[in-house]
Coordinates of C-alpha atoms in Angstrom, one line a residue:
X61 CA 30.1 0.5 5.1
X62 CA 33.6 -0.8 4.0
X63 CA 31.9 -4.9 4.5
X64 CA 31.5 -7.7 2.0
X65 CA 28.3 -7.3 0.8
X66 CA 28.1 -10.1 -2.2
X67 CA 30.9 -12.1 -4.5
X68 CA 31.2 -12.4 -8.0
X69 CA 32.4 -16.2 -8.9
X70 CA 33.2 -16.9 -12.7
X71 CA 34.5 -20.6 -13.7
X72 CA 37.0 -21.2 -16.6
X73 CA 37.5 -24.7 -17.7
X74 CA 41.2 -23.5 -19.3
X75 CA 44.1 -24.6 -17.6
X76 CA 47.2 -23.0 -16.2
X77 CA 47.2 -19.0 -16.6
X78 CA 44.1 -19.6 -19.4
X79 CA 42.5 -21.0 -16.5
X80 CA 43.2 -18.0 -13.8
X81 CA 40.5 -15.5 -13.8
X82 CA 40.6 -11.6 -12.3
X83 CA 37.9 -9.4 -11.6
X84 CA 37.0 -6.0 -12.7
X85 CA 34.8 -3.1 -12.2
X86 CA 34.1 -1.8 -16.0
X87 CA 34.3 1.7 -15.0
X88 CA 35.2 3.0 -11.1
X89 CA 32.4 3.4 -9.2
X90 CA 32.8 5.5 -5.3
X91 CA 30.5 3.1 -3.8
X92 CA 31.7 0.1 -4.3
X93 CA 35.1 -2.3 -4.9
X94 CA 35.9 -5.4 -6.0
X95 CA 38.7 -8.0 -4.7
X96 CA 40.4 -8.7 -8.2
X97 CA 41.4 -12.4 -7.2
X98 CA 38.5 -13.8 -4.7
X99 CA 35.7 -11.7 -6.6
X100 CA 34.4 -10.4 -3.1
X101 CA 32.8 -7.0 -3.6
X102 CA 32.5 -4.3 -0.8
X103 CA 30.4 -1.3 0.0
X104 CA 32.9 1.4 0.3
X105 CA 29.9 4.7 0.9
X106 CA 26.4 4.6 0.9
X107 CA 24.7 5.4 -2.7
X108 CA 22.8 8.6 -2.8
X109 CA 20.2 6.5 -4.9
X110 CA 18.4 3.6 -3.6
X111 CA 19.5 1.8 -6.6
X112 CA 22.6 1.8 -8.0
X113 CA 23.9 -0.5 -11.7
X114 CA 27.4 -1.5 -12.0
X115 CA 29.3 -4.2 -14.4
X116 CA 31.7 -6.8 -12.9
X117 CA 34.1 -8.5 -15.8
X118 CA 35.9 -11.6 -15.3
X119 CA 39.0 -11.8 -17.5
X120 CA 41.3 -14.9 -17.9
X121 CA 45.1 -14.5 -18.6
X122 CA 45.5 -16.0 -21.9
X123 CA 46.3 -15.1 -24.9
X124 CA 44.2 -13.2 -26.0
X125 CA 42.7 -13.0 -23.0
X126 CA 38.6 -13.1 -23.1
X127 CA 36.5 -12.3 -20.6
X128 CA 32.8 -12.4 -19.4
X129 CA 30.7 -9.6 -17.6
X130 CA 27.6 -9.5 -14.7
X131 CA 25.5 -6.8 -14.0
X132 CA 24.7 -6.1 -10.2
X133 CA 22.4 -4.2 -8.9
X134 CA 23.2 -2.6 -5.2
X135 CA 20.1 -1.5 -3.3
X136 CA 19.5 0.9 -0.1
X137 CA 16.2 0.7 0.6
X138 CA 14.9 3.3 2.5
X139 CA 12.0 1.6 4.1
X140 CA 11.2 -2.2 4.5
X141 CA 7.3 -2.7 4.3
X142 CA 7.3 -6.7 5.5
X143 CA 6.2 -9.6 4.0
X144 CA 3.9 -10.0 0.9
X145 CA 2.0 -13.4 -0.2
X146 CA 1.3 -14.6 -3.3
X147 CA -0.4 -17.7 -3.8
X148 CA 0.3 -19.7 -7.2
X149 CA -0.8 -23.6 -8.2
X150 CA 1.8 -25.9 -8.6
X151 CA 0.4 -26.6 -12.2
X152 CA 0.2 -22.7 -13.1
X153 CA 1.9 -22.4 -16.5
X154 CA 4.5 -20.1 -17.7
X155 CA 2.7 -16.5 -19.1
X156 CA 0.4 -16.8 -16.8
X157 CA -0.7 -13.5 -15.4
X158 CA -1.2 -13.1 -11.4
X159 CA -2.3 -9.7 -11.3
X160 CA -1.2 -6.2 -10.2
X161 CA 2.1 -6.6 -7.7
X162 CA -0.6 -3.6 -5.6
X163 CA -2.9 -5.8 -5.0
X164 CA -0.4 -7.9 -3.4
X165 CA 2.4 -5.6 -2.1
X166 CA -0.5 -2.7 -0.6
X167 CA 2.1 -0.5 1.5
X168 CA 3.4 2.4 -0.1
X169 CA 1.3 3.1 -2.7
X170 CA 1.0 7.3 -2.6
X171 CA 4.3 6.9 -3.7
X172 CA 6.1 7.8 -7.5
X173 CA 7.2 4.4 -8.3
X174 CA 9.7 5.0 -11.3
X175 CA 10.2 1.3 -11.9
X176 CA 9.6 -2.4 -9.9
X177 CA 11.7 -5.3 -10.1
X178 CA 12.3 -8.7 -8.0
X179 CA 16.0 -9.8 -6.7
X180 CA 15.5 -12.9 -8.7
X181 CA 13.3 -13.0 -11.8
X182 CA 13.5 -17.2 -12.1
X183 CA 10.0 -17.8 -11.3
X184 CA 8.3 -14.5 -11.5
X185 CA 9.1 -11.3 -13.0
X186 CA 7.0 -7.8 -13.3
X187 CA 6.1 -6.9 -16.7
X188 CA 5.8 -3.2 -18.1
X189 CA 2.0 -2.8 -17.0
X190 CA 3.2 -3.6 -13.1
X191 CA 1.5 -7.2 -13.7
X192 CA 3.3 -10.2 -11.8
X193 CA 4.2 -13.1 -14.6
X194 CA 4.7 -16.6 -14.3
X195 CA 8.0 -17.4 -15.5
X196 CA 8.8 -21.0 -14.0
X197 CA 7.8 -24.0 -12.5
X198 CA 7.1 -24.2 -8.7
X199 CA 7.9 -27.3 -6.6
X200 CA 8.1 -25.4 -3.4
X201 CA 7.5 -22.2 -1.6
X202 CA 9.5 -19.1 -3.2
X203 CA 10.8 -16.0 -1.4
X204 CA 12.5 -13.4 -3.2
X205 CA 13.0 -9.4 -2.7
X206 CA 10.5 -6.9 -4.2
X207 CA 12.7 -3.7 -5.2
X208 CA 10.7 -0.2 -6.0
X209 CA 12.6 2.8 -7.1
X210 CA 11.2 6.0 -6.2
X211 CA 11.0 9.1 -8.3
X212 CA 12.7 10.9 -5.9
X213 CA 15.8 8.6 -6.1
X214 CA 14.7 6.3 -3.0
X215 CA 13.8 2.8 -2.8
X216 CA 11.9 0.6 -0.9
X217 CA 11.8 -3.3 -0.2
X218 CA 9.1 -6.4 -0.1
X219 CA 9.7 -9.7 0.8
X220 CA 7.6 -11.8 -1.4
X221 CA 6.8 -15.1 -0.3
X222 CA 5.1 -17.3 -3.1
X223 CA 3.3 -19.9 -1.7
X224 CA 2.0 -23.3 -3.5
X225 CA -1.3 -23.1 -3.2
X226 CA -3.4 -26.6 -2.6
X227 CA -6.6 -25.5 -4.6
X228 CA -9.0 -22.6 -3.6
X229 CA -12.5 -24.5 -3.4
X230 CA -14.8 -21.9 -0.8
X231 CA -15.3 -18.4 -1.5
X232 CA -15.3 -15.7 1.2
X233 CA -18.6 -15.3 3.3
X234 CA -20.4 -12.3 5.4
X235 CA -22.8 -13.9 7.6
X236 CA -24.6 -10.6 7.6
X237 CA -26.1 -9.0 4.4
X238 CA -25.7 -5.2 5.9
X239 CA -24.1 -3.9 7.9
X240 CA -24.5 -1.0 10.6
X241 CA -22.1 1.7 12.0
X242 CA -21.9 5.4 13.7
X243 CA -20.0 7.7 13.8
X244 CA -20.1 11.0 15.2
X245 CA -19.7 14.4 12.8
X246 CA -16.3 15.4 14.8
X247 CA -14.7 12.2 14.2
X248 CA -10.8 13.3 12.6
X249 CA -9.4 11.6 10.3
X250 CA -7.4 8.3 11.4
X251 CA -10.3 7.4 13.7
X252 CA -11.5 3.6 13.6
X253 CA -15.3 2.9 13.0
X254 CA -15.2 -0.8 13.2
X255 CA -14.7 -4.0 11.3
X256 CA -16.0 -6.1 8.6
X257 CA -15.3 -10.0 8.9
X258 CA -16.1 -12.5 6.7
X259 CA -15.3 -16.0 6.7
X260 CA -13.3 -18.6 4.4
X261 CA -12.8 -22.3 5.1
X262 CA -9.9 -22.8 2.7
X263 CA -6.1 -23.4 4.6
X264 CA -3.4 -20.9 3.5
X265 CA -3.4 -18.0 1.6
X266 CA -6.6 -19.6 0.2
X267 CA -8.5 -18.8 3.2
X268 CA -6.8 -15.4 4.1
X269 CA -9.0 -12.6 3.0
X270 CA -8.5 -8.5 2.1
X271 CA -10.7 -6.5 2.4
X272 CA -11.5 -3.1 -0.1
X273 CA -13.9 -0.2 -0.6
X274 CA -16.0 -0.4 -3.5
X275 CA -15.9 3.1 -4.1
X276 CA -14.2 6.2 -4.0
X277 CA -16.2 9.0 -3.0
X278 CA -16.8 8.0 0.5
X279 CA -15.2 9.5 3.6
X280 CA -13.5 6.4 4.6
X281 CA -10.9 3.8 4.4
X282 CA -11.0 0.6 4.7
X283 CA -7.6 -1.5 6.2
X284 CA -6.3 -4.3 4.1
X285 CA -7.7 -6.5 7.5
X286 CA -11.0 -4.8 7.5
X287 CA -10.9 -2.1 9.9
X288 CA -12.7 0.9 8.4
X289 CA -11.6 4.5 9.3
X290 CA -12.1 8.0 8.3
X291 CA -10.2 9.0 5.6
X292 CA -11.9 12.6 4.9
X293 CA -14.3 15.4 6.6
X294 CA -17.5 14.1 7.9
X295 CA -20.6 17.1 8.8
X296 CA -24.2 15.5 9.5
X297 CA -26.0 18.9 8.4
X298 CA -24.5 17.8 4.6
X299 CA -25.0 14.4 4.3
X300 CA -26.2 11.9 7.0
X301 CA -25.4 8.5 6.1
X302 CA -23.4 6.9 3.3
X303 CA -24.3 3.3 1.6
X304 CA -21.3 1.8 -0.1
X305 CA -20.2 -1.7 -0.6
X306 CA -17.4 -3.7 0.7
X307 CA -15.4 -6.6 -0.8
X308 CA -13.8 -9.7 0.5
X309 CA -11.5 -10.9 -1.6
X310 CA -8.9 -14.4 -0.4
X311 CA -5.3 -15.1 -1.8
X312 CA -6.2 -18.4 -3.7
X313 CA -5.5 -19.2 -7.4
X314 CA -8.0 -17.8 -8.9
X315 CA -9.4 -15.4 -6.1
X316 CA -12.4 -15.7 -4.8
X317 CA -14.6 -13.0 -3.3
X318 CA -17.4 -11.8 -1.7
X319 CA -19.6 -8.5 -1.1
X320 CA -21.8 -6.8 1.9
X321 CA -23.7 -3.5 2.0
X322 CA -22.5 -1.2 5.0
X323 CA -24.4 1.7 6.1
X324 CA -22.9 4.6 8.0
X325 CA -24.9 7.2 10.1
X326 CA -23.6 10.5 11.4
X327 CA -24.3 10.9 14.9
X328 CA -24.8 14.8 15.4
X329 CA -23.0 17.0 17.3
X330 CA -23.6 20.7 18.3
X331 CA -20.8 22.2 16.2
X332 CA -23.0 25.0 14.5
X333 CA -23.7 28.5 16.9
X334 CA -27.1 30.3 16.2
X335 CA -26.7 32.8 13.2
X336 CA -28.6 36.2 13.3
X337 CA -29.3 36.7 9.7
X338 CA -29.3 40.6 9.8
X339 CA -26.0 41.8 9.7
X340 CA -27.3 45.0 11.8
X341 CA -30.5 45.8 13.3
X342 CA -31.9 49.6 13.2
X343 CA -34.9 50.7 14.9
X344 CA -36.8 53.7 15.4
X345 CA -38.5 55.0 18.6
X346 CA -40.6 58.3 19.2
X347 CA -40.6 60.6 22.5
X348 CA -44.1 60.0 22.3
X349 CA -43.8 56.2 23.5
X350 CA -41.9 57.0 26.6
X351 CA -43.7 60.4 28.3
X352 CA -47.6 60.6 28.8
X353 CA -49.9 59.8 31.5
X354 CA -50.7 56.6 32.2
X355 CA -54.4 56.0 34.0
X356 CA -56.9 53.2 34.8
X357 CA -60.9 53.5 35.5
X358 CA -62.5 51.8 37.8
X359 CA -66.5 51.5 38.2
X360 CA -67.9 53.5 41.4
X361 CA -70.8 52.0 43.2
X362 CA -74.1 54.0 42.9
X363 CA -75.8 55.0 45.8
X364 CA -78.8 52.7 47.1

């Protein structure tokens, strides 16, 4: 609070007074200020939203005086979720569609995201479907600031790092067809299983693989770097094992991908007590079973 936090810097080729410029918030804003001579602007109180608009004017001192105006965008993100690659050809053309920015940016999905949009839109921009377009020419690696507002007024930050990619010639590979895990019933949920790995020979975000689930109505989750967890209630005496698939997909340009077959058994547990069916048990007895004589024979020898 109350520091420089960015400068607005306007250029008039006039000369003398035509030539002096001052700067201007169009309407007063309790957040921020602006130096009226060097441009400089200052963060005077933190936003209550994560993103806040405002309009900067330059005006000149002639007569009549004319002016220019910015927008700028102030953002308090609440959380920073790291770093996010994207891989993209040096020859990709302008248009071209990359993809969802989830697939790339996976943190924070749960989340109401009211809108997305990058700090500098020169090279790539996010179009209404939450697709990632091409919008220049790359002759070397790009980082720029991924910015999602929240529904709840929030917003959160990814670095992007666009990276020119030197071809993507090798798909991913699981040396094993299927593979095997257990688990026991009681397992809660957060608890690691294992780990897929599969393999790719290309450098760079060509060869650096995700990993995904290829289906929804399993108990489990599988990490971005393919460490599978439980993600729901597990009991052996309802199902026993689950067959799904699992996909390895790298960064490249195009992606490239691969599949394997994992197989989960339930190890059991004794979590169930014995159950006595009858909910009460009613018998009846007789005086006649417990009084009477009780008496044994036995053979007597005869006489010789």
């Amino acid at each position: 609070v109350n520091q420089t936090f960015g400068k607005v810097l306007a250029r008039d080729a006039d000369e003398d007074k035509n030539g002096v410029v001052h700067y201007r918030l169009q309407r007063d804003m309790r957040y921020i200020s602006i130096d009226i001579v060097t441009g400089e602007m200052k963060l005077l109180a933190l936003p209550e939203k994560g993103v806040v608009m405002a309009t900067i004017s330059a005006q000149d001192n002639g007569v009549p005086a004319m002016r220019s105006s910015v927008p700028v965008i102030i953002v308090s993100a609440s959380e920073d979720y790291g770093i996010c690659d994207i891989a993209v050809n040096k020859d990709t053309p302008k248009g071209t569609i990359l993809g969802r920015i989830e697939v790339y940016c996976d943190h924070g999905r749960e989340k109401e995201v009211t809108r997305r949009f990058l700090s500098d839109e020169t090279f790539l921009t996010i179009n209404s479907d939450g697709d990632l377009v091409v919008t220049g020419d790359f002759s070397k690696n790009v980082e720029v600031e991924l910015i999602s507002e929240l529904k709840n007024g929030e917003a959160t930050r990814h670095h992007v790092r666009v990276e020119l990619s030197h071809g993507n010639l090798s798909p991913p590979h699981f040396e094993e067809r299927i593979l095997y895990f257990t688990i026991a019933e009681d397992a809660e949920r957060g608890d690691m299983m294992g780990a897929v790995n599969a393999k790719d020979t290309d450098a760079g975000l060509a060869g650096k693989l995700r990993y995904c689930i290829e289906s929804h109505d399993v108990p489990f989750q599988m990490l971005s770097n393919g460490t599978l967890v439980v993600s729901g209630r597990l009991d052996y005496e309802h199902q026993r094992r689950y067959v799904f698939n699992v996909t390895a997909t790298d960064q490249g340009q195009p992606a490239l991908n691969a599949t394997t077959q994992v197989v989960v058994d339930l190890l059991d547990v004794n979590d169930n007590p014995p159950i006595i069916e009858d909910a009460e048990l009613v018998y009846a007895v007789s005086y006649s079973d417990f009084f009477g004589c009780a008496f044994a024979l036995s053979p007597v020898p005869s006489e010789a």
